[in-house]
GROMACS .gro file of C-alpha atoms in nm:
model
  430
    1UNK     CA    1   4.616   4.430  -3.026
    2UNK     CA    2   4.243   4.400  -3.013
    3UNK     CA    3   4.290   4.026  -3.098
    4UNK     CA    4   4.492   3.957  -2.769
    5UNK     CA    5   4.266   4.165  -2.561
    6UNK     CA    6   3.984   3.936  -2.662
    7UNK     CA    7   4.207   3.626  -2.627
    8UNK     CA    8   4.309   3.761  -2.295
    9UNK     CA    9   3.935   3.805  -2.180
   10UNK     CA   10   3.823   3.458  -2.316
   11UNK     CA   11   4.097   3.348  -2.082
   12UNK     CA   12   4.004   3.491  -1.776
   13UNK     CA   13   3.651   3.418  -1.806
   14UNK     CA   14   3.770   3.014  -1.853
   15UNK     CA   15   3.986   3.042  -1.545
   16UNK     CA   16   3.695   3.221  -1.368
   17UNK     CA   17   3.409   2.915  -1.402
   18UNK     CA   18   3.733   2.692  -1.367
   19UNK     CA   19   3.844   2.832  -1.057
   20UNK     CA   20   3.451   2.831  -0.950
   21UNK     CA   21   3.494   2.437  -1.050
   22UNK     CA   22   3.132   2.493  -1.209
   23UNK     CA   23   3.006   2.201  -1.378
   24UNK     CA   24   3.034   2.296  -1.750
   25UNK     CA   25   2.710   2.065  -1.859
   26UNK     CA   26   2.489   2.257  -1.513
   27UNK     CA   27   2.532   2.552  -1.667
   28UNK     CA   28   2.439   2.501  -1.971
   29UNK     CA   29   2.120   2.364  -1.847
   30UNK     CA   30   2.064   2.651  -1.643
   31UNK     CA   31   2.087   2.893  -1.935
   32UNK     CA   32   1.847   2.671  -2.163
   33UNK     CA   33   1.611   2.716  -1.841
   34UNK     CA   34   1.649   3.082  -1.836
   35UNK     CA   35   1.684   3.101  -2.171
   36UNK     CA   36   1.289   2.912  -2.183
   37UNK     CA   37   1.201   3.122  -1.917
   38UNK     CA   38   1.273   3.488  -2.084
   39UNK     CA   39   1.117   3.378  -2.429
   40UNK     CA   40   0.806   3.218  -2.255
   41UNK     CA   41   0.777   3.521  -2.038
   42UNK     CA   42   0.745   3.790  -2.389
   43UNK     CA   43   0.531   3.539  -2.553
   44UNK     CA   44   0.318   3.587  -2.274
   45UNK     CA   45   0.359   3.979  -2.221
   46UNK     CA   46   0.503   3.913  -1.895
   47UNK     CA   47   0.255   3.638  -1.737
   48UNK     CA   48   0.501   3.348  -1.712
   49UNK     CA   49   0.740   3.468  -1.448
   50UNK     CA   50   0.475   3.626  -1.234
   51UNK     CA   51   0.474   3.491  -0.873
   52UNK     CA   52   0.120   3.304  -0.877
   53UNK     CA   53   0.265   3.104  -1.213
   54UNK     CA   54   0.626   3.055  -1.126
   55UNK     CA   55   0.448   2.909  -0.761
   56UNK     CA   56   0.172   2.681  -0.990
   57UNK     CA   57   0.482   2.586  -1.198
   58UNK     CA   58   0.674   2.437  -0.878
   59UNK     CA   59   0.403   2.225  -0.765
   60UNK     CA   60   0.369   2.063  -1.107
   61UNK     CA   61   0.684   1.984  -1.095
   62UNK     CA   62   0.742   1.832  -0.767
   63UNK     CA   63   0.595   1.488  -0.851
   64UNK     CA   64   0.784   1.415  -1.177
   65UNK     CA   65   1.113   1.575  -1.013
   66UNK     CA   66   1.056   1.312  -0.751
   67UNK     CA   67   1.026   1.003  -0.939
   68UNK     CA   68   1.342   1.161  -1.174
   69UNK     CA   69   1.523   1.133  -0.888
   70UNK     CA   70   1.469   0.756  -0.862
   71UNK     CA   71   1.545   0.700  -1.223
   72UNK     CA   72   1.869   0.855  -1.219
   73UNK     CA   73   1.996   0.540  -1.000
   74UNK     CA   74   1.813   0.303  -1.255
   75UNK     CA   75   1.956   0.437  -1.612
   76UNK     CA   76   2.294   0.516  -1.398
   77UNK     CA   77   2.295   0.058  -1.357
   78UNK     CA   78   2.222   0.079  -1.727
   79UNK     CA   79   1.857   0.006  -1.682
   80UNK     CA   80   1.530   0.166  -1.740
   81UNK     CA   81   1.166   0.196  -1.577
   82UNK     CA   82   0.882   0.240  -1.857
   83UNK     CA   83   0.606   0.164  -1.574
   84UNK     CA   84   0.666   0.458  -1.300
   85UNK     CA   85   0.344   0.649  -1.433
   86UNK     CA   86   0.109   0.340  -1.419
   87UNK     CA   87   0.255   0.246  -1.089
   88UNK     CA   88   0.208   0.599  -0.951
   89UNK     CA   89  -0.158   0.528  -1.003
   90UNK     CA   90  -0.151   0.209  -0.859
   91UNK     CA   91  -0.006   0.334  -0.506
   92UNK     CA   92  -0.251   0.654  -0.575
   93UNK     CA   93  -0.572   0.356  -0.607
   94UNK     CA   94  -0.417   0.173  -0.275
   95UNK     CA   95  -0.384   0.526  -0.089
   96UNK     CA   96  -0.767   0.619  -0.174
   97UNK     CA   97  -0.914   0.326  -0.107
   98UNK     CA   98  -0.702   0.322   0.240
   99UNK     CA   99  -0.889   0.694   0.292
  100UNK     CA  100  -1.189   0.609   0.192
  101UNK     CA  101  -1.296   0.213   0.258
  102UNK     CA  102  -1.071   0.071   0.429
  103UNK     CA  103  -0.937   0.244   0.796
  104UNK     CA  104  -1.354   0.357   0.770
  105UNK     CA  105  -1.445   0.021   0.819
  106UNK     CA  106  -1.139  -0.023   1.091
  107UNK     CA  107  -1.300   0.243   1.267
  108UNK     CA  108  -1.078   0.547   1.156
  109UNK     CA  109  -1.311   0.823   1.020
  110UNK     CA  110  -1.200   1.077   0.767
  111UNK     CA  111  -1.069   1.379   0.947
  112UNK     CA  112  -0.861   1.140   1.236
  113UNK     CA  113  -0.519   1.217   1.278
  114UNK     CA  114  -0.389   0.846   1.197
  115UNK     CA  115  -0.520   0.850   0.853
  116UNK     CA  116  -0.304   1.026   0.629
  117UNK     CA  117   0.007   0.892   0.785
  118UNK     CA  118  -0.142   0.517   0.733
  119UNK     CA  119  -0.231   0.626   0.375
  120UNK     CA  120   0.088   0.783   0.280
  121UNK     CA  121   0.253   0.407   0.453
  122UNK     CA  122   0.037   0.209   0.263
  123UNK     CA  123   0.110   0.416  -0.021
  124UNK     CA  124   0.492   0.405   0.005
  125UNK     CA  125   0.518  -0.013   0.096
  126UNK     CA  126   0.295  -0.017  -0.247
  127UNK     CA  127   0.553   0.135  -0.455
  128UNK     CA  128   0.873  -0.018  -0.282
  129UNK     CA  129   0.739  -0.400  -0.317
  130UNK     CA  130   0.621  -0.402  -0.683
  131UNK     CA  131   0.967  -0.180  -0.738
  132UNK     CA  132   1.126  -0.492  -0.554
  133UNK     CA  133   0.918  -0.709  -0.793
  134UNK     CA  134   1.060  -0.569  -1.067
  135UNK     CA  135   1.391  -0.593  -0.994
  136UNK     CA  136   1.418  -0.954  -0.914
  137UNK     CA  137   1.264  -1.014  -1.223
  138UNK     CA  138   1.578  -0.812  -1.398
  139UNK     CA  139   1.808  -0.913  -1.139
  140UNK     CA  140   1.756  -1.293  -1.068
  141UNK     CA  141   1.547  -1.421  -1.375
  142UNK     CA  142   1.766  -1.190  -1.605
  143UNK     CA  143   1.458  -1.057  -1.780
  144UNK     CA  144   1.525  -0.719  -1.971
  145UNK     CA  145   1.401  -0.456  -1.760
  146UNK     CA  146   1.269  -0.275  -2.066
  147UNK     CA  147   1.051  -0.581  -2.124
  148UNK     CA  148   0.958  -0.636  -1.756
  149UNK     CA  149   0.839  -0.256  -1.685
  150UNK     CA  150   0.682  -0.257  -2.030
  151UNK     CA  151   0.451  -0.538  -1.888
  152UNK     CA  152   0.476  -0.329  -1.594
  153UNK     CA  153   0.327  -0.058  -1.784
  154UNK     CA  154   0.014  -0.231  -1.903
  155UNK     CA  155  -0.031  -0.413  -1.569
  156UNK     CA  156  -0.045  -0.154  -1.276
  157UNK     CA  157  -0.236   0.088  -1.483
  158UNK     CA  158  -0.537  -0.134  -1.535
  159UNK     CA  159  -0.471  -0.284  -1.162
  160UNK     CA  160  -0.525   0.072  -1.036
  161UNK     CA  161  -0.837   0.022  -1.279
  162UNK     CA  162  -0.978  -0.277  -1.145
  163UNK     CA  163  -0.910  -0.146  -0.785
  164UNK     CA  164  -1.141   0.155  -0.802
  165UNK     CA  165  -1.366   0.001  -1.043
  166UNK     CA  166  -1.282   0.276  -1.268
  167UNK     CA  167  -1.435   0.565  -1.043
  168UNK     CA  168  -1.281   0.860  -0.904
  169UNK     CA  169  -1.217   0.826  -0.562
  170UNK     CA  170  -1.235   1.134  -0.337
  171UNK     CA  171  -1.232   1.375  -0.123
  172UNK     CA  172  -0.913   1.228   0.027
  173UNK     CA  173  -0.839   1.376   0.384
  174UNK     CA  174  -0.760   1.728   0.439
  175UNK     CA  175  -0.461   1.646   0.638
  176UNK     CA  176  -0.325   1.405   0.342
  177UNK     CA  177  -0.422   1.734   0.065
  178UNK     CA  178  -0.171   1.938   0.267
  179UNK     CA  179   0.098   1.801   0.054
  180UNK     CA  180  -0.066   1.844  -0.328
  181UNK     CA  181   0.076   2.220  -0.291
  182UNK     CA  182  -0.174   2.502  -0.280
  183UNK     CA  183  -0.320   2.360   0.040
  184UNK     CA  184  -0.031   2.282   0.279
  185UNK     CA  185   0.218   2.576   0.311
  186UNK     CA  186   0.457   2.748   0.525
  187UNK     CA  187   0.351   3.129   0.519
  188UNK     CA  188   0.562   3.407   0.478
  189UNK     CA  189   0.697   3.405   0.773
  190UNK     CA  190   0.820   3.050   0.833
  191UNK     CA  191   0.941   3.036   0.482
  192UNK     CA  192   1.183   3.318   0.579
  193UNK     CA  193   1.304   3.137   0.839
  194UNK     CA  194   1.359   2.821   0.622
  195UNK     CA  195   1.537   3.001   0.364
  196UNK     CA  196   1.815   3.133   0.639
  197UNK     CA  197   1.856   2.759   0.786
  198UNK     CA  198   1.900   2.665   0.407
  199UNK     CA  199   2.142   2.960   0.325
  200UNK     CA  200   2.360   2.837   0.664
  201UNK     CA  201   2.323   2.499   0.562
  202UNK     CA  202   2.461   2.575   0.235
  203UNK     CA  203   2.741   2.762   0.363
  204UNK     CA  204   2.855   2.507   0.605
  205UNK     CA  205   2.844   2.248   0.302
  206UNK     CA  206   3.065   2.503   0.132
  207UNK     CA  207   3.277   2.517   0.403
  208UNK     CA  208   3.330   2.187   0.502
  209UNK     CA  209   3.383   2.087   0.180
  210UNK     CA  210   3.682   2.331   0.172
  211UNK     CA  211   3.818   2.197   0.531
  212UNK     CA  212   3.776   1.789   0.392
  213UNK     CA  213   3.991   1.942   0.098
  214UNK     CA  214   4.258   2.056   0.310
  215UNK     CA  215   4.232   1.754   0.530
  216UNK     CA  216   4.337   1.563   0.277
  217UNK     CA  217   4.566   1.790   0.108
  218UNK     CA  218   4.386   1.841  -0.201
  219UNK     CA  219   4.400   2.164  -0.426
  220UNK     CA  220   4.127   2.427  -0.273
  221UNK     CA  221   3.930   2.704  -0.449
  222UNK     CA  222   4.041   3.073  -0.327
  223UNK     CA  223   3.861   3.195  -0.049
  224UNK     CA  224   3.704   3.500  -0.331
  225UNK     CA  225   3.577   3.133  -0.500
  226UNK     CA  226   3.403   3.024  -0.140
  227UNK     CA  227   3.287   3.366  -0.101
  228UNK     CA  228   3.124   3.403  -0.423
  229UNK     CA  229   2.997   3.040  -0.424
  230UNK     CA  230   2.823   3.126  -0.109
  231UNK     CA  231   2.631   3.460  -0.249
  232UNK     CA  232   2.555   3.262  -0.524
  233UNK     CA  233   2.361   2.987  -0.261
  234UNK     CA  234   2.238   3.299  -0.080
  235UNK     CA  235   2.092   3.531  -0.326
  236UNK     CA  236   1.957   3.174  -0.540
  237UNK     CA  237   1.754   3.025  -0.160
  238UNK     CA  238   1.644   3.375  -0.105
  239UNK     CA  239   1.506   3.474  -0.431
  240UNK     CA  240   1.341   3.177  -0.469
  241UNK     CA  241   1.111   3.201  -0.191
  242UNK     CA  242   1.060   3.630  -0.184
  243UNK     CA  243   0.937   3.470  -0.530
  244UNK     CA  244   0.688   3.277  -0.370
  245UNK     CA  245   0.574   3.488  -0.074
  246UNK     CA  246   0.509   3.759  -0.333
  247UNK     CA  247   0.204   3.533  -0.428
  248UNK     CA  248  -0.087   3.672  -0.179
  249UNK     CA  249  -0.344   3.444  -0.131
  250UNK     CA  250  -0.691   3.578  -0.309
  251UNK     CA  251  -0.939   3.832  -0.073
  252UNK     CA  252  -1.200   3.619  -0.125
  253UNK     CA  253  -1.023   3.288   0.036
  254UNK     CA  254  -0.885   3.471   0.325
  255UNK     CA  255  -1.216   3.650   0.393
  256UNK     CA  256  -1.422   3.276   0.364
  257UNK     CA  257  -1.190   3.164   0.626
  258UNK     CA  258  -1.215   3.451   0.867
  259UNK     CA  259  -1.547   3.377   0.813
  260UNK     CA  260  -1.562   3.003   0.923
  261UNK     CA  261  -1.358   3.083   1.241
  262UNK     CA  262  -1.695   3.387   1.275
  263UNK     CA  263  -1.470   3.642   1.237
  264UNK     CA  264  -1.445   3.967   1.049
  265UNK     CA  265  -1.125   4.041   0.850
  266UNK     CA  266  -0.933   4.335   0.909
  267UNK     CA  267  -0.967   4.621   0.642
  268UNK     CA  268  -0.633   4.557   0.373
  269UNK     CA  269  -0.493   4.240   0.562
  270UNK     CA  270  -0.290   3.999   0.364
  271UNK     CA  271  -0.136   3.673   0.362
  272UNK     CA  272   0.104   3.500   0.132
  273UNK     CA  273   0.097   3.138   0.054
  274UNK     CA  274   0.508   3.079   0.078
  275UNK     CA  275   0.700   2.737   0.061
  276UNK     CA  276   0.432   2.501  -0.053
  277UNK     CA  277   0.477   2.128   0.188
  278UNK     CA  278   0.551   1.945  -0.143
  279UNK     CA  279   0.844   2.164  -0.265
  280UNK     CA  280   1.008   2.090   0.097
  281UNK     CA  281   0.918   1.717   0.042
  282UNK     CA  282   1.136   1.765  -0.236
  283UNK     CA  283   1.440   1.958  -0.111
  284UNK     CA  284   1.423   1.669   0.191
  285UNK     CA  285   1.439   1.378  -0.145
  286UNK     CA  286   1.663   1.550  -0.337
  287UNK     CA  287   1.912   1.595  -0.015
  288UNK     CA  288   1.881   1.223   0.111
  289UNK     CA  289   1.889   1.125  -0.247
  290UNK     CA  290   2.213   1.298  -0.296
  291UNK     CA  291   2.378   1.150   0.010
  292UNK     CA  292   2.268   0.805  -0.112
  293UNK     CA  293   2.492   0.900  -0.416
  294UNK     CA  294   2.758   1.058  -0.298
  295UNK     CA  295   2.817   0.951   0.091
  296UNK     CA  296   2.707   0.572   0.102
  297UNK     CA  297   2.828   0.258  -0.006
  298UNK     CA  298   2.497   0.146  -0.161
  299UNK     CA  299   2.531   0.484  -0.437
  300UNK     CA  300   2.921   0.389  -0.483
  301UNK     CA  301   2.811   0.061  -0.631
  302UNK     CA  302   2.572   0.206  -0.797
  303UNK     CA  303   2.762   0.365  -1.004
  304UNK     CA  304   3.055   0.137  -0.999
  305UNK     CA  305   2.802  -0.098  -1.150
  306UNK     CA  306   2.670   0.110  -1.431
  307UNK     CA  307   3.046   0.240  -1.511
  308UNK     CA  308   3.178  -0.166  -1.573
  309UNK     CA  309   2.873  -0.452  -1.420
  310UNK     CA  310   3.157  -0.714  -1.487
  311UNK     CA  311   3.391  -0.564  -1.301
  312UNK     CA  312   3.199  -0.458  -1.039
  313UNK     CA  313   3.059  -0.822  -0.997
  314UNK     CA  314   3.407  -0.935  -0.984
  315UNK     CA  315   3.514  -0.713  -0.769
  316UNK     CA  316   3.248  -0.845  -0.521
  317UNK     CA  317   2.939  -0.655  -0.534
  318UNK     CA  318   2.599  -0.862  -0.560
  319UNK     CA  319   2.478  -0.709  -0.876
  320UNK     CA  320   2.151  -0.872  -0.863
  321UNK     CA  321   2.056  -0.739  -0.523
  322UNK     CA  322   2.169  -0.411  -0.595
  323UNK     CA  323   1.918  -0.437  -0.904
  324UNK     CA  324   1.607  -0.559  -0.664
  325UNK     CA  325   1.778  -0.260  -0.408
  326UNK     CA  326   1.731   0.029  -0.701
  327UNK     CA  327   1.404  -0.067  -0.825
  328UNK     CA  328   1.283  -0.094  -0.479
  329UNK     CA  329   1.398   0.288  -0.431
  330UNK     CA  330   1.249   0.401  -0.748
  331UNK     CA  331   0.933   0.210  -0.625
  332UNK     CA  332   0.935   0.378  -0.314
  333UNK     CA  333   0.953   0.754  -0.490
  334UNK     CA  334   0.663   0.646  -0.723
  335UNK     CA  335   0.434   0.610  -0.423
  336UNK     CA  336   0.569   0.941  -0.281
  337UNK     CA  337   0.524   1.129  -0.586
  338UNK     CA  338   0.114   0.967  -0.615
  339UNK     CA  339   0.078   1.120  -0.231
  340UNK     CA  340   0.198   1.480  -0.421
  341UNK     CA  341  -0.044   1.398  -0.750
  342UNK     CA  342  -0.306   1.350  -0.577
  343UNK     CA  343  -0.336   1.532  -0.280
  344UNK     CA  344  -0.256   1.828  -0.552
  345UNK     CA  345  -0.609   1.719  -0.743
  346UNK     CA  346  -0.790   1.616  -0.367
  347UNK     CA  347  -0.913   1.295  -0.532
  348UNK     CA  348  -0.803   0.995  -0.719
  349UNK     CA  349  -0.916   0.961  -1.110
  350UNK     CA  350  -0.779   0.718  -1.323
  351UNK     CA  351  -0.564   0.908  -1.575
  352UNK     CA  352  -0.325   1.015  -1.252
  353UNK     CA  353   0.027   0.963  -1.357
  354UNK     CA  354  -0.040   0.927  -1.779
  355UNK     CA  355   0.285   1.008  -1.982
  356UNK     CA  356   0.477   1.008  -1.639
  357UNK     CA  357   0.725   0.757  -1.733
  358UNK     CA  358   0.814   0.970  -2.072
  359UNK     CA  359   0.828   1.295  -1.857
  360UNK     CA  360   1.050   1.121  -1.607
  361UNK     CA  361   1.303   0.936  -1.813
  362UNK     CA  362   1.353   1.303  -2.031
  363UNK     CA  363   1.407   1.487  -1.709
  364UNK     CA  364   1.643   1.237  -1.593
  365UNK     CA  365   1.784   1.229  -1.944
  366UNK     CA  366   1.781   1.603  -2.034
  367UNK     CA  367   1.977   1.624  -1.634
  368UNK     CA  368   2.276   1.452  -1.777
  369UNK     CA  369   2.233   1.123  -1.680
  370UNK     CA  370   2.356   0.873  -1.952
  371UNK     CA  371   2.157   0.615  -2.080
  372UNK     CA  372   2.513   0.428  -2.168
  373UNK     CA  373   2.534   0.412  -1.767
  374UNK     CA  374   2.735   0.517  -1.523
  375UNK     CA  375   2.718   0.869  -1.503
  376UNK     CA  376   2.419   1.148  -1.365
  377UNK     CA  377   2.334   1.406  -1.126
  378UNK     CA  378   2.054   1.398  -0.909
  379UNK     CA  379   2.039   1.753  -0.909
  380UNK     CA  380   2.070   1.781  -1.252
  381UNK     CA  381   1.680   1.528  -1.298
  382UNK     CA  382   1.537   1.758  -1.109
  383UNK     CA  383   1.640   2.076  -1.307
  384UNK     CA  384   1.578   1.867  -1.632
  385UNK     CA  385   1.212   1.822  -1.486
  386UNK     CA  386   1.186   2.217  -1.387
  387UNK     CA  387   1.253   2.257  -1.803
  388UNK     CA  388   1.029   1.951  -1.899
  389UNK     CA  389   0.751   2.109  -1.711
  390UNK     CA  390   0.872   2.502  -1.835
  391UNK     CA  391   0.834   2.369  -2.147
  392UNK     CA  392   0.479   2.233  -2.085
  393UNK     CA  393   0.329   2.524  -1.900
  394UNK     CA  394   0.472   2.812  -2.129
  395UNK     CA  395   0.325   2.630  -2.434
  396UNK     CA  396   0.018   2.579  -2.246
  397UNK     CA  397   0.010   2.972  -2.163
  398UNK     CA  398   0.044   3.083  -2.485
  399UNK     CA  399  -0.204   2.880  -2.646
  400UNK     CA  400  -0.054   2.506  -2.855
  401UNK     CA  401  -0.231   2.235  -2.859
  402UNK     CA  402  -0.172   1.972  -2.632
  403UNK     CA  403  -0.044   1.716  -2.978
  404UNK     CA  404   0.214   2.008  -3.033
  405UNK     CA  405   0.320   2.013  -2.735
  406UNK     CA  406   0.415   1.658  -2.684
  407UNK     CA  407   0.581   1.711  -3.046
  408UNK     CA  408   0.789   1.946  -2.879
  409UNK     CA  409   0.858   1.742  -2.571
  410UNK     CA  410   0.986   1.431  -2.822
  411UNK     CA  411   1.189   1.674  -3.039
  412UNK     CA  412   1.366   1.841  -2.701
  413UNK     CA  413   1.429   1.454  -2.548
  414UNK     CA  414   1.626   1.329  -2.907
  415UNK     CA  415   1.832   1.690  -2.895
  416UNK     CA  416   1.887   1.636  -2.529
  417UNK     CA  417   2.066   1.319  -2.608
  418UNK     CA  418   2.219   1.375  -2.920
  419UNK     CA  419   2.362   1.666  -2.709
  420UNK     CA  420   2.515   1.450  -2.444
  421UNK     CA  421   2.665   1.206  -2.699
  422UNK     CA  422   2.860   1.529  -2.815
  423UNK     CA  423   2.960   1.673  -2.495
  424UNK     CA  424   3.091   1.307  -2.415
  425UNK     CA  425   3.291   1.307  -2.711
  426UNK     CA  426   3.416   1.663  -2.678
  427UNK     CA  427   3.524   1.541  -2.304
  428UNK     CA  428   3.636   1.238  -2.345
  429UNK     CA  429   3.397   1.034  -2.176
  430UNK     CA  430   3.190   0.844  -2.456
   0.00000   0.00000   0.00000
């Protein structure tokens, strides 16, 4: 009797997450997250998931999570980018030397309200033309892309070198430091009203995702499904940022800045930081990025190419631009993630971006994207970089070296993978 209760329960919870259509492989990432989180959190006696650290932890992560992004599309066409750190520091060199030589010289002083946007542009057309580089070079001259980014590797580090004659290059502009993180954000109160237009936003997704099911007379989820898919959204956007307008800003910051305007601050007035500019600049990459994928004829051949590149050139689709096209992207997010790095640090130094391309390819990796091509989740790089960086900090809190701790990060990359070859045998889609 006791045996068929259990069976019965065991039942009911698999028609639960299947009626929920969760995605088996997201949640088990989400419980190795929490699962990192809780165990870093009593190593620490309760440090790790306070709101100034779980705030420090989401700026780290923005800039990998970025570039992850990017590298889903190139390991989904079956390729790979080894050079994404060294060019982050080459678009970082161009956007310094655009601050601080440069628009100077053009007659655009440090503070003006054209520079940072002329940085950032320089920054991004960086990126998105040696990315282009690359990819004729793999598309056109059929080079391997492991051996062209490999070169790529070696090259734009020591070009970022050469370009700033091996000095650190700083202050950048205050308006350009906004987006590093601690120095650009939203406030409480803004935040709050971010978090309801994301909340709505998610709902409406929800529901016209139900409404384009119906429309085309496809099996929907019960309406207690939408329901608890939306609290789900709700109580996930909202938590997030109470999280992070729980972190006040220090007494001493607020009262040097009342102090600068010649002002007195009030007796027990506070502030909180809220939605750093960087995290949004991520929610806005992650979105677009996901409607590349999902919505557009450019992510359909993506991954029509990485699922069969025969057939898909047969079928029509120019391979080889598409190559230049997704190495141009992943360009592109390498000089948006070096505006993040270093606005965070408020300077340029030549070690920006080291290891990046071994962060980024196990965030993309540990998401579920499969190096045999194909398949992979843009949401799922950025939650493999929110572990990769987990990871990182915890160990960091509670005191391992930093040789450990890249020990660690190799070991959790090969069990990452050896995991997905299982799952895909388990599923059927090896």
């Amino acid at each position: 009797m006791a045996e068929a209760s259990a069976s019965g329960s065991t039942a009911g919870r698999k028609s639960f997450f299947q009626t929920l259509e969760f995605d088996t492989r997201l949640l088990g990432m989400i419980g190795a997250f929490i699962m990192v989180c809780v165990v870093f959190n009593v190593l620490t006696e309760g440090r790790f998931l306070t709101p100034r650290n779980i705030f420090n932890l989401t700026i780290q992560t923005v800039s990998v999570a970025i570039m992850a992004t990017g590298m889903v599309f190139v390991i989904v066409t079956r390729h790979i980018d080894l050079s994404v750190g060294s060019l982050l520091a080459t678009c970082s060199a161009m956007m310094a030397i655009t601050q601080t030589q440069l628009l100077p010289n053009l007659g655009i002083d440090y503070g003006s309200p054209a520079m940072a946007p002329l940085a950032i542009i320089v920054g991004l057309a960086t990126g998105a033309l040696i990315g282009a580089f690359h990819g004729w070079l793999v598309g056109y001259l059929a080079i391997p892309a492991f051996i062209v980014t490999l070169g790529g590797l070696l090259v734009w580090r020591n070009v970022a070198w050469y370009l700033t004659s091996g000095q650190t290059i700083g202050p950048l502009d205050d308006t350009f430091q906004m987006l590093g993180g601690i120095g650009g954000t939203l406030g409480a109160g803004l935040s709050w009203v971010f978090a309801l237009i994301a909340v709505a936003a998610a709902w409406l997704a929800i529901n016209n995702a139900r409404r384009a099911r119906i429309r085309h007379e496809f099996p929907v989820k019960p309406v207690w499904a939408e329901a608890v898919l939306m609290g789900l959204s709700a109580a996930l956007i909202l938590g997030f940022v109470a999280t992070l307008n729980a972190y006040q800003i220090p007494v001493r910051v607020l009262r040097r800045a009342f102090e600068a305007r010649g002002e007195v601050m009030p007796d027990g007035y506070t502030q909180a930081y809220g939605l750093p500019f960087s995290v949004l600049l991520l929610i806005a990459v992650a979105v677009i990025m996901t409607l590349l994928a999902r919505r557009t004829r450019l992510g359909r051949y993506i991954f029509a190419t990485g699922g069969n590149p025969d057939a898909a050139e047969l079928s029509g689709i120019n391979t080889r631009l598409l190559t230049v096209k997704v190495f141009a992207i992943m360009g592109g997010l390498c000089g948006l993630a070096a505006v993040v790095a270093s606005a965070r640090l408020s300077f340029h130094s030549n070690d920006i971006g080291t290891l990046d391309e071994l962060r980024v390819i196990a965030a993309a990796v540990i998401g579920g994207t499969a190096l045999a091509g194909g398949l992979g989740t843009i949401y799922g790089a950025i939650l493999g970089a929110l572990i990769m960086q987990s990871l990182q900090s915890g160990m960091a809190m509670v005191g391992v070296d930093a040789p450990f701790q890249n020990i660690v990060v190799g070991a959790v990359l090969v069990l990452a993978v050896l995991i997905d070859i299982l799952y895909r045998k388990r599923t059927g889609d090896a």
